[in-house]
Amino acid sequence: MQSKAHTFTANARAALADEPLQAALARFQGGFPVKRRAAIDRLPEFDALRDAGKAIKDATLANLDIYLEQFEAKVIAAGGHVHWCEDADAARQTVIDLCREAGAKTITKAKSMIGEEIAINEALAAAGFTPIETDLGEYIIQLRDEAPSHIIVPAVHLSKEQVAESFRAHHRDLPAERPLSEPRAMLDEARAILRQAFLTADVGITGANMLIAETGSTVLVTNEGNADLTQTLPRMQIVIASIEKVVPTLEDAATVLRLLARSATGQELSVYTTFTTGPKRGDDLDGPAAFHVILLDNGRSRMLGGPFAEMLRCIRCGACLNHCPVYSAVGGHAYGWVYPGPMGSVLTPNLIGLAGTSDLPNASTLCGRCEEVCPMRIPLPRMLRQLRRDAFASGGGPKPMRAGLAAWAFVAGRPWLYRLATGVGVRILGLLGRRHGRFRRLPGASGWTAVRDLPAPAGRTFQALWTERNGARR
Amino acid sequence: MTAAADAARAAMLARIQGALGRSAPSEEQRRRVLQRCVAPSANLIPARGRENDRIAQFIAEAERVNATTGRLAGWSAVPAAVAETLSAAGLPPRLRMVDDARLASLAWPADLAVATGKAVDGDRASLAVAFAGIAETGTVMLLSSPSSPATLNFLPEMHIVILPEQAIVGAYEDAWANLRTALGAGVMPRVVNWITGPSRTADIEQTLLLGAHGPRLLHILLLAEA
C-alpha cells in the first residue's frame, strides 16, 4: 500500500469535514474504553499481569534469535515449513510461489495486519489468484477497495447503509429488492457467500497473534470463527507473522492472552483462541496437507536494540487507538498507511522511514492515555517525542515551523528572557482581552482561533503566580 | 532450502544478533535460554483462576458469553439431552459427532440420525468432547485428532460439547499442565481450540450478532460422573 502519510494534514482536515465518517466515529467512541474498564474491574491483578506481559516480551526480545530458531525447529519437527523473509517483497514472492505450488485459484484469508503491511491481496490478484477476505469487516472493505481504518475493527468507519450499498453493488446474483436494512441480514448474506469460499478455497492465509517457541505452535484469536475455517478447510495453510510475535512457552501465551482481549474489546477472552502445530497428521480427517510459516522482518530487526525497541512488545490490541483523542477525531485512514493511531505513528516511520511520515508523531496531543492503557507498557509518548526530535534534526518539517521552533528554543533556553517575554506577552494579552475574557480572532494565531476561542490570560504568568504562592507559604 | 532463502535467514539472524550486541549464541548460551521452554513455569495466575467452586464459576462465565449449559448425571443421559437440545433449537434430528467409544456405546433414539467423521457442508449440529473446561473464563478446550476433527467445532450452526466436571480446571496454566501429562512434554495435538461462547461479530456499527462464521449456539453438557 502506497503511503499517504505525507498528506496527513490534508487527510485529517478532510476527515473532520466528512460527515458519515464523523457519525461513525461518534458511534465508535467510548464503546471499547468502557468495556475495557469493566473487564479490568473484574480482574484486580490486571496491572500486575501487564508487568508480567512486559517481562515476557522483554525476555524474548533479548534472545530473539534463539527463540526464532527454536520455533523454526519445532515447526519443522511437526512437518511444517518456515520461510524467513527480509522484506515485504520477499514475503509476497514466497506466498505467491507457495500458491502456485499448490495449484491454487481461490485463496481465503483471515484478517492479518501483516497481510496489509505487505499488501498481499494486491500481489495475489496481480499474480492471477482470487484472494477473499473472510473476517466480516475485512470482507466489507475488500469489496469497497479500502484499507482498514482500525487494526481490530477494520470497517469501523462505515455505516450499515454504506455496507448495504456495497453488498448490493457486488452481490449481483441476489434479488435486488431484498431487505438489507439490518446488520443481521447483511451478516447472513455474507455468511452464506463466504461459506462457499471456505469450502472451495485451495489455500488459506492467516496471520498469527503469537508464535510459541516451546511447541512450534501458531496462535490465532478471532470472534467470528473465520480464521479456523480458513486454516482447516483448504489443502495448504500459510501463516504470515512478523518476528516479534514469538513467545517462549504456552504459559507465556496464556499471560499475554489475559491481556489481549481485555485491552482490545473488553472481552475476557476472544471466542476462538486456536493453537496450531504443523499440517494434517497421518489419519486426520481434516486440516491442510501443507503448513507454511512466513517470518517477516521488514525493518523490525533494525528497531531491536535502538530507541524504538520497546515498540516490538506491541500485541496489536488497539487500546491506544481507542483511547486517542486524535484517532477519535480523524479516524484511521487519515494516518495514510497500514497502522493508525499512536502505535502506528511510532511504527510507520520505523517501518517505511521518517521522510514522508514525520507528520504522524506530531498527530498527537501527548496526553499520555496511550501509554496509560497499553497492556505492554510501551512508552508511546516518549517515542513520539523522540521521532519529533529525529525529524527536526534531519531537517524535516515546513520552514515556518522550523523557524518558530528555533525561536522558541532560543527563548526557552534562556530563563531570564523567557520570563521577560512571557511576562510582557501575558500582560498585553490580559489587557487586550479584559473585556470579553477571550479572543475570537488574534493576528498570528488564526490556526487556533479559526476553530475555537482563545481564553484571555489573567495578566500574570504561571511562573509569577507560583513564586508568589510558594513565597507566601514559606 | 534454496541458497537465497538460506541467505535471508542468515541475514535476519545476523541483524538481530548485531542489534543485541552479540554474535551467534554458543550452545551453552542457547541451552541456558531454552531452559525456559524445557521446564515451562507459570507466570502470575490471577485469583479468579483459583476459585474453590470451579463448576459454578465455569457455568457462570460460560453463560456470560452466551453459551448455554446443562448438567447431566453421566454419559447415559447424553442422547436424550442432545435430542432435546436439537428440538428446542428447531434443528432437524441429525448429528455429526466425534468418534468416541463412550458415545458409540450409548442408546441413541431411533429418530436421531447420528454419524461420525469430519463436518461437511449441510451439517447443522455437532457433538464433541472437551479435554478440559477452564473456569476463569468459561472456556472449553478441545483437541483435534483423527477421531475428533476440528471442523466439527466450526462448520455446524449448533455446537454441543460434553464436559466431564472432573475436567474443569481453574486457570489456563492448569489446562496446559494436564495436556502435558496426557500427551507428554512439548507434544501438541495439531489443533488446540479454546472456545469461549458462540461465534460473534460486531463489525457492522458495533452491533453484536451471534453466529458469524462459526456456530450460533454453543451448548455445554456437564457430566457429574464420567
PDB file of C-alpha atoms in Angstrom, chain B residues 34 56 74 76 79 94 103 113 122 129 141 164 167 179 185 197 213 216 222:
ATOM      1  CA  LEU B  34      15.880 -22.523  26.174  1.00  0.00           C
ATOM      2  CA  ALA B  56     -20.231 -22.888  39.439  1.00  0.00           C
ATOM      3  CA  GLY B  74     -23.455 -39.259  33.363  1.00  0.00           C
ATOM      4  CA  SER B  76     -26.175 -42.441  29.631  1.00  0.00           C
ATOM      5  CA  PRO B  79     -28.620 -38.953  23.967  1.00  0.00           C
ATOM      6  CA  ARG B  94     -29.335 -35.130  12.780  1.00  0.00           C
ATOM      7  CA  LEU B 103     -20.606 -42.094  22.758  1.00  0.00           C
ATOM      8  CA  ALA B 113     -29.552 -39.768  12.895  1.00  0.00           C
ATOM      9  CA  GLY B 122     -25.091 -29.036   5.492  1.00  0.00           C
ATOM     10  CA  VAL B 129     -15.994 -34.000  23.953  1.00  0.00           C
ATOM     11  CA  MET B 141     -10.617 -26.793  25.388  1.00  0.00           C
ATOM     12  CA  PRO B 164     -16.826 -34.041  32.367  1.00  0.00           C
ATOM     13  CA  ALA B 167     -12.003 -31.983  33.669  1.00  0.00           C
ATOM     14  CA  LEU B 179      -2.197 -31.597  28.451  1.00  0.00           C
ATOM     15  CA  ALA B 185       6.007 -32.610  27.392  1.00  0.00           C
ATOM     16  CA  GLY B 197     -19.016 -18.736  23.804  1.00  0.00           C
ATOM     17  CA  HIS B 213     -18.978 -17.840  10.603  1.00  0.00           C
ATOM     18  CA  ARG B 216     -24.558 -19.591  16.520  1.00  0.00           C
ATOM     19  CA  LEU B 222     -21.501 -31.008  32.130  1.00  0.00           C
TER      20      LEU B 222
END
